């Protein structure tokens, strides 16, 4: 059987180890491993199982269908889904014992109606907007949401399980918004508790807060990118300093190698020409696979033990790298990114080259790139 044209090799032992490292860092707080967006591109179910093996006690998803896919795969851990839209079919979600985030009374009414239909009380986390201006109730509308949830709880249709919010600037630990949001969250918690709320968990921190802002940890931290070994605040600390190991390696095999003369235009638009006679290698991965087009002429690739550079524009299915005078043959592995232990670029290197974040680099790797899983005893 021939080697795949390209593959994303996911080290599930690294995922488990990353969760253990996060757990060690946050002390008494529980760890929710966030597995939305197909486990940040690493695979929803394999990542969830690895995270649970590493000590996570919760799993987080954006959409209900992700949570239901976990249940369909036999995952029984607590799961929270937090990005509902009006008109969702909540009946199967409640029947699957999935926790639901609610940030507005109208959504709470929909969830409560599903609880009545299914005969199963909804486990609800109320989301507070403490300054991200995205999901959740503002300080002005928060008391009405808490009141509605407590009334539903008194009717037996809702269990008020959690109170939570999300930080806007945790990847910049010194940003003043962090202290402002922490203070606002504390105030909103106090308001809810004065009204009679007694949640099982309070949670504010994502990966950056969990690792860099101890005051945001509360009872539970939501570990997203750190679960996969990437630094949530790379300007503050890289993965190694945090005890994390990047779990994904993206590798392909050169489909063609050829000598070209000096002055030859390379790739679409001839945005680059060869400065000298050189050897070019064609890597069968492109923006159709998730390679950022913004990394044209800058993206790093390891071939034959040396870091090379993408030459010219990233194409839909291919990129071209300059191999210089080295004797390289077709079929040679080309590593776009990995943990960085053997000189290969990292996802952060690609993020820097494309002017984005490592989250986007790993999450956008497309479905036509097969995932291969290593070291998974569970």
Coordinates of N, CA and C in Angstrom, one line a residue, residues 150-312:
X150 N -34.2 30.8 37.2 CA -34.6 30.4 38.5 C -36.1 30.0 38.6
X151 N -36.9 30.7 37.9 CA -38.3 30.4 37.8 C -38.5 29.0 37.1
X152 N -37.8 28.8 36.0 CA -37.9 27.5 35.3 C -37.3 26.4 36.2
X153 N -36.3 26.7 37.0 CA -35.8 25.7 37.9 C -36.8 25.3 39.0
X154 N -37.6 26.3 39.4 CA -38.6 26.1 40.4 C -39.7 25.2 39.8
X155 N -39.9 25.3 38.5 CA -40.9 24.5 37.8 C -40.4 23.1 37.6
X156 N -39.2 22.9 37.8 CA -38.6 21.5 37.5 C -38.2 21.2 36.1
X157 N -38.2 22.3 35.3 CA -37.8 22.1 33.9 C -36.4 22.4 33.5
X158 N -35.7 23.1 34.4 CA -34.3 23.5 34.2 C -33.5 23.2 35.5
X159 N -32.3 22.9 35.3 CA -31.3 22.9 36.4 C -30.2 23.9 36.0
X160 N -30.1 24.9 36.9 CA -29.1 25.9 36.6 C -27.7 25.4 37.1
X161 N -27.0 24.9 36.1 CA -25.7 24.2 36.4 C -24.5 25.1 36.4
X162 N -24.5 26.1 35.5 CA -23.3 26.9 35.4 C -23.6 28.3 35.1
X163 N -22.6 29.2 35.5 CA -22.6 30.6 35.1 C -21.2 30.8 34.5
X164 N -21.2 31.5 33.3 CA -19.9 31.6 32.6 C -19.8 32.8 31.8
X165 N -18.6 33.1 31.3 CA -18.3 34.2 30.4 C -17.0 33.9 29.7
X166 N -16.7 34.8 28.8 CA -15.5 34.6 27.9 C -14.7 35.8 27.8
X167 N -13.3 35.7 28.0 CA -12.4 36.8 27.9 C -12.1 37.2 26.5
X168 N -11.9 38.5 26.3 CA -11.6 39.1 25.0 C -10.1 39.2 24.7
X169 N -9.3 39.4 25.8 CA -7.9 39.8 25.6 C -7.0 38.9 26.4
X170 N -7.4 37.7 26.7 CA -6.5 36.9 27.6 C -5.2 36.5 27.0
X171 N -5.1 36.6 25.7 CA -3.8 36.3 25.1 C -2.8 37.5 25.2
X172 N -3.3 38.6 25.8 CA -2.4 39.7 26.3 C -2.7 39.9 27.8
X173 N -2.0 39.1 28.6 CA -2.3 39.1 30.0 C -2.3 40.4 30.7
X174 N -1.5 41.4 30.2 CA -1.5 42.7 30.9 C -2.6 43.7 30.3
X175 N -3.4 43.2 29.4 CA -4.4 44.1 28.8 C -5.4 44.5 29.9
X176 N -5.7 45.8 30.0 CA -6.6 46.2 31.1 C -8.0 45.6 31.0
X177 N -8.4 45.2 29.8 CA -9.8 44.5 29.7 C -9.9 43.3 30.5
X178 N -8.8 42.6 30.8 CA -8.8 41.4 31.6 C -9.3 41.7 33.0
X179 N -8.7 42.6 33.6 CA -9.1 43.0 35.0 C -10.6 43.5 35.0
X180 N -10.9 44.3 34.0 CA -12.3 44.8 33.9 C -13.3 43.6 33.8
X181 N -13.0 42.7 32.9 CA -13.9 41.5 32.7 C -14.0 40.7 34.0
X182 N -12.9 40.5 34.6 CA -12.9 39.7 35.9 C -13.8 40.4 36.9
X183 N -13.6 41.7 37.1 CA -14.5 42.4 38.0 C -15.9 42.3 37.7
X184 N -16.2 42.5 36.4 CA -17.6 42.4 35.9 C -18.2 41.0 36.2
X185 N -17.4 40.0 35.9 CA -17.9 38.6 36.1 C -18.2 38.4 37.6
X186 N -17.3 38.9 38.4 CA -17.5 38.7 39.9 C -18.8 39.4 40.3
X187 N -19.0 40.6 39.8 CA -20.3 41.3 40.1 C -21.5 40.5 39.6
X188 N -21.4 40.0 38.4 CA -22.6 39.3 37.8 C -22.8 38.0 38.6
X189 N -21.7 37.3 39.0 CA -21.9 36.1 39.8 C -22.6 36.5 41.1
X190 N -22.1 37.6 41.8 CA -22.7 38.0 43.0 C -24.2 38.3 42.9
X191 N -24.6 39.0 41.8 CA -26.0 39.2 41.5 C -26.8 38.0 41.4
X192 N -26.3 37.0 40.6 CA -27.0 35.7 40.5 C -27.1 35.0 41.8
X193 N -26.0 35.0 42.5 CA -26.1 34.2 43.8 C -27.0 34.9 44.8
X194 N -27.0 36.2 44.8 CA -27.9 36.9 45.7 C -29.4 36.7 45.3
X195 N -29.6 36.3 44.1 CA -31.0 36.0 43.6 C -31.4 34.6 43.9
X196 N -30.4 33.8 44.3 CA -30.7 32.4 44.7 C -30.0 31.4 43.8
X197 N -29.2 31.8 42.8 CA -28.5 30.8 42.0 C -27.3 30.1 42.8
X198 N -27.2 28.8 42.6 CA -26.2 28.0 43.3 C -25.6 27.1 42.3
X199 N -24.8 27.6 41.4 CA -24.3 26.7 40.3 C -23.3 25.7 40.7
X200 N -23.2 24.6 39.9 CA -22.2 23.6 40.1 C -20.8 24.1 39.7
X201 N -20.8 24.9 38.6 CA -19.5 25.4 38.1 C -19.7 26.8 37.6
X202 N -18.6 27.6 37.9 CA -18.4 28.9 37.3 C -17.2 28.9 36.4
X203 N -17.3 29.4 35.2 CA -16.1 29.3 34.3 C -16.0 30.5 33.5
X204 N -14.8 31.0 33.4 CA -14.4 32.2 32.7 C -13.2 32.0 31.7
X205 N -12.3 31.2 32.1 CA -11.0 31.1 31.4 C -11.1 30.1 30.2
X206 N -10.6 30.5 29.1 CA -10.2 29.6 28.0 C -8.7 29.3 28.2
X207 N -8.0 28.8 27.2 CA -6.6 28.4 27.3 C -5.7 29.5 27.9
X208 N -5.8 30.7 27.3 CA -4.9 31.7 27.7 C -5.2 32.1 29.2
X209 N -6.4 32.3 29.5 CA -6.7 32.6 30.9 C -6.3 31.5 31.9
X210 N -6.5 30.3 31.5 CA -6.2 29.2 32.3 C -4.7 29.1 32.6
X211 N -3.9 29.4 31.6 CA -2.4 29.3 31.8 C -1.7 30.6 32.2
X212 N -2.4 31.7 32.0 CA -1.7 33.0 32.3 C -2.4 33.9 33.2
X213 N -3.6 33.7 33.6 CA -4.4 34.5 34.5 C -5.1 33.7 35.6
X214 N -4.3 33.4 36.6 CA -4.8 32.5 37.6 C -6.2 32.9 38.2
X215 N -6.4 34.2 38.3 CA -7.7 34.7 38.9 C -8.9 34.4 38.1
X216 N -8.7 33.8 36.9 CA -9.9 33.5 36.0 C -10.3 32.1 36.0
X217 N -9.6 31.3 36.8 CA -9.8 29.8 36.7 C -11.1 29.3 37.3
X218 N -11.6 29.9 38.4 CA -12.8 29.5 39.1 C -12.9 27.9 39.2
X219 N -14.0 27.3 38.9 CA -14.2 25.9 39.1 C -13.8 25.1 37.9
X220 N -13.7 25.7 36.7 CA -13.6 25.0 35.5 C -12.9 25.9 34.5
X221 N -11.9 25.3 33.7 CA -11.3 26.1 32.6 C -11.6 25.4 31.3
X222 N -11.8 26.1 30.3 CA -12.1 25.6 29.0 C -10.9 25.6 28.1
X223 N -10.2 24.5 28.0 CA -8.9 24.4 27.3 C -9.2 24.0 25.8
X224 N -9.0 25.0 25.0 CA -9.2 24.8 23.5 C -7.8 24.5 22.9
X225 N -7.2 25.6 22.4 CA -6.0 25.4 21.6 C -4.9 24.7 22.4
X226 N -4.8 24.9 23.7 CA -3.8 24.3 24.5 C -3.9 22.8 24.5
X227 N -5.1 22.3 24.4 CA -5.4 20.8 24.4 C -4.6 20.2 23.2
X228 N -4.4 21.0 22.2 CA -3.7 20.4 21.0 C -2.2 20.8 20.9
X229 N -1.7 21.4 22.0 CA -0.3 21.7 22.2 C 0.2 23.0 21.6
X230 N -0.7 23.9 21.3 CA -0.3 25.2 20.7 C -0.5 26.3 21.8
X231 N 0.4 27.2 21.7 CA 0.4 28.3 22.8 C -0.7 29.3 22.5
X232 N -1.6 29.6 23.5 CA -2.6 30.5 23.3 C -2.2 32.0 23.3
X233 N -1.0 32.2 23.9 CA -0.4 33.6 23.9 C 1.1 33.4 23.5
X234 N 1.4 33.2 22.2 CA 2.8 32.9 21.9 C 3.8 34.0 22.2
X235 N 3.3 35.2 22.3 CA 4.2 36.3 22.6 C 4.7 36.2 24.1
X236 N 3.9 35.5 24.9 CA 4.2 35.4 26.3 C 5.0 34.1 26.6
X237 N 4.6 33.0 26.0 CA 5.2 31.7 26.2 C 4.9 30.7 25.1
X238 N 5.9 30.0 24.6 CA 5.7 29.0 23.6 C 5.2 27.7 24.3
X239 N 4.9 26.7 23.4 CA 4.4 25.4 23.9 C 5.4 24.7 24.9
X240 N 6.7 24.7 24.6 CA 7.6 24.0 25.5 C 7.6 24.6 26.9
X241 N 7.5 25.9 27.0 CA 7.6 26.6 28.3 C 6.3 26.3 29.1
X242 N 5.2 25.9 28.4 CA 4.0 25.5 29.1 C 3.8 24.0 29.3
X243 N 4.8 23.3 28.9 CA 4.7 21.8 29.0 C 3.8 21.2 28.0
X244 N 3.6 21.9 26.8 CA 2.7 21.4 25.8 C 3.5 20.9 24.6
X245 N 2.9 19.9 23.9 CA 3.5 19.3 22.7 C 2.5 19.5 21.5
X246 N 2.8 20.2 20.5 CA 1.9 20.2 19.3 C 1.6 18.8 18.8
X247 N 0.3 18.6 18.6 CA -0.2 17.2 18.3 C -0.2 16.9 16.8
X248 N -0.3 17.9 16.0 CA -0.5 17.6 14.6 C 0.8 17.9 13.8
X249 N 1.1 16.9 12.9 CA 2.1 17.1 11.9 C 1.5 17.0 10.5
X250 N 1.7 18.0 9.7 CA 1.2 18.0 8.3 C 2.3 17.7 7.3
X251 N 2.2 16.6 6.6 CA 3.3 16.1 5.8 C 2.7 15.7 4.4
X252 N 3.4 15.9 3.4 CA 3.1 15.4 2.0 C 4.4 14.9 1.4
X253 N 4.3 14.4 0.2 CA 5.4 13.8 -0.5 C 5.5 14.6 -1.8
X254 N 6.7 15.0 -2.2 CA 6.9 15.8 -3.4 C 6.4 15.0 -4.6
X255 N 5.6 15.7 -5.4 CA 5.0 15.0 -6.5 C 5.9 15.2 -7.8
X256 N 6.8 16.2 -7.8 CA 7.6 16.4 -8.9 C 8.8 17.3 -8.5
X257 N 10.0 17.0 -9.0 CA 11.2 17.8 -8.8 C 11.8 18.0 -10.1
X258 N 12.2 19.3 -10.4 CA 12.8 19.6 -11.7 C 13.7 20.8 -11.6
X259 N 14.7 20.9 -12.5 CA 15.6 22.0 -12.6 C 15.0 23.1 -13.5
X260 N 15.1 24.3 -13.1 CA 14.6 25.4 -13.9 C 15.7 26.5 -14.0
X261 N 15.7 27.2 -15.1 CA 16.7 28.2 -15.4 C 16.5 29.5 -14.5
X262 N 17.5 30.3 -14.4 CA 17.3 31.6 -13.8 C 16.3 32.4 -14.6
X263 N 15.6 33.3 -13.8 CA 14.7 34.2 -14.5 C 13.3 33.7 -14.9
X264 N 13.0 32.5 -14.4 CA 11.7 31.8 -14.7 C 10.7 32.2 -13.7
X265 N 9.5 32.6 -14.2 CA 8.4 32.9 -13.3 C 7.8 31.6 -12.7
X266 N 7.4 31.7 -11.4 CA 7.0 30.6 -10.7 C 5.5 30.8 -10.2
X267 N 4.7 29.9 -10.5 CA 3.3 29.8 -10.0 C 2.5 31.0 -10.6
X268 N 1.2 31.1 -10.2 CA 0.3 32.0 -10.8 C 0.7 33.5 -10.6
X269 N 0.5 34.2 -11.7 CA 0.8 35.6 -11.6 C 2.3 36.0 -11.7
X270 N 3.2 34.9 -11.7 CA 4.6 35.2 -11.7 C 5.0 36.2 -10.7
X271 N 4.5 36.1 -9.5 CA 4.9 37.1 -8.5 C 6.3 36.9 -8.0
X272 N 6.9 35.8 -8.4 CA 8.3 35.5 -8.1 C 9.0 34.9 -9.4
X273 N 10.2 35.3 -9.6 CA 11.0 34.6 -10.6 C 12.3 34.0 -10.0
X274 N 12.8 33.0 -10.5 CA 14.0 32.4 -10.0 C 15.2 33.3 -10.1
X275 N 15.9 33.5 -9.1 CA 17.1 34.4 -9.1 C 18.3 33.7 -9.7
X276 N 18.2 32.4 -9.8 CA 19.4 31.6 -10.3 C 18.8 30.3 -10.8
X277 N 19.7 29.5 -11.5 CA 19.2 28.2 -11.9 C 19.0 27.4 -10.5
X278 N 17.9 26.7 -10.4 CA 17.6 26.1 -9.2 C 16.7 24.8 -9.4
X279 N 16.5 24.1 -8.4 CA 15.6 23.0 -8.4 C 14.3 23.3 -7.6
X280 N 13.2 23.1 -8.2 CA 11.9 23.3 -7.6 C 11.2 22.0 -7.3
X281 N 10.6 22.0 -6.2 CA 9.8 20.8 -5.8 C 8.3 21.1 -5.6
X282 N 7.5 20.3 -6.1 CA 6.0 20.5 -6.0 C 5.4 19.7 -4.9
X283 N 4.8 20.4 -4.0 CA 4.2 19.7 -2.8 C 2.7 19.7 -3.1
X284 N 2.0 18.5 -3.0 CA 0.6 18.3 -3.4 C -0.3 18.7 -2.2
X285 N -0.2 19.9 -1.8 CA -1.1 20.5 -0.8 C -1.3 22.0 -1.2
X286 N -2.5 22.5 -1.1 CA -2.7 23.9 -1.4 C -3.8 24.5 -0.6
X287 N -4.3 25.6 -1.0 CA -5.4 26.3 -0.2 C -6.7 25.5 -0.2
X288 N -6.8 24.6 -1.1 CA -8.0 23.7 -1.1 C -7.9 22.7 0.1
X289 N -6.7 22.5 0.6 CA -6.5 21.6 1.8 C -6.4 22.4 3.1
X290 N -6.4 23.8 2.9 CA -6.3 24.6 4.1 C -4.9 25.3 4.3
X291 N -4.0 25.1 3.3 CA -2.8 25.9 3.4 C -3.1 27.3 3.1
X292 N -2.7 28.3 4.0 CA -3.1 29.7 3.8 C -2.5 30.3 2.6
X293 N -3.3 30.8 1.7 CA -2.8 31.5 0.6 C -2.0 32.8 0.9
X294 N -2.3 33.3 2.1 CA -1.6 34.5 2.6 C -0.1 34.2 2.9
X295 N 0.2 32.9 2.9 CA 1.6 32.5 3.1 C 2.4 32.3 1.8
X296 N 1.8 32.8 0.7 CA 2.5 32.7 -0.5 C 3.8 33.4 -0.4
X297 N 4.9 32.8 -0.9 CA 6.3 33.3 -0.9 C 6.9 33.4 0.5
X298 N 6.2 32.9 1.5 CA 6.8 33.0 2.8 C 6.7 31.7 3.6
X299 N 5.7 30.8 3.3 CA 5.5 29.6 4.1 C 6.7 28.7 4.1
X300 N 7.0 28.2 5.3 CA 8.2 27.3 5.5 C 7.8 25.8 5.3
X301 N 8.7 25.1 4.7 CA 8.5 23.6 4.5 C 9.9 22.9 4.8
X302 N 9.9 21.8 5.5 CA 11.1 21.1 5.7 C 11.2 20.0 4.7
X303 N 12.2 20.0 3.9 CA 12.5 18.9 2.9 C 13.9 18.5 3.0
X304 N 14.2 17.2 3.1 CA 15.6 16.7 3.1 C 16.4 17.3 4.2
X305 N 15.8 17.5 5.4 CA 16.5 18.0 6.5 C 16.7 19.5 6.5
X306 N 16.3 20.2 5.5 CA 16.5 21.7 5.5 C 15.1 22.4 5.4
X307 N 15.1 23.6 6.0 CA 13.9 24.4 5.8 C 13.9 25.1 4.5
X308 N 12.9 25.0 3.7 CA 12.7 25.6 2.4 C 11.6 26.7 2.6
X309 N 11.4 27.4 1.4 CA 10.4 28.4 1.4 C 9.4 28.2 0.3
X310 N 8.1 28.4 0.5 CA 7.2 28.4 -0.6 C 7.6 29.5 -1.6
X311 N 7.7 29.2 -2.9 CA 8.0 30.1 -3.9 C 6.7 30.5 -4.7
X312 N 6.4 31.8 -4.8 CA 5.2 32.2 -5.5 C 4.0 31.9 -4.8

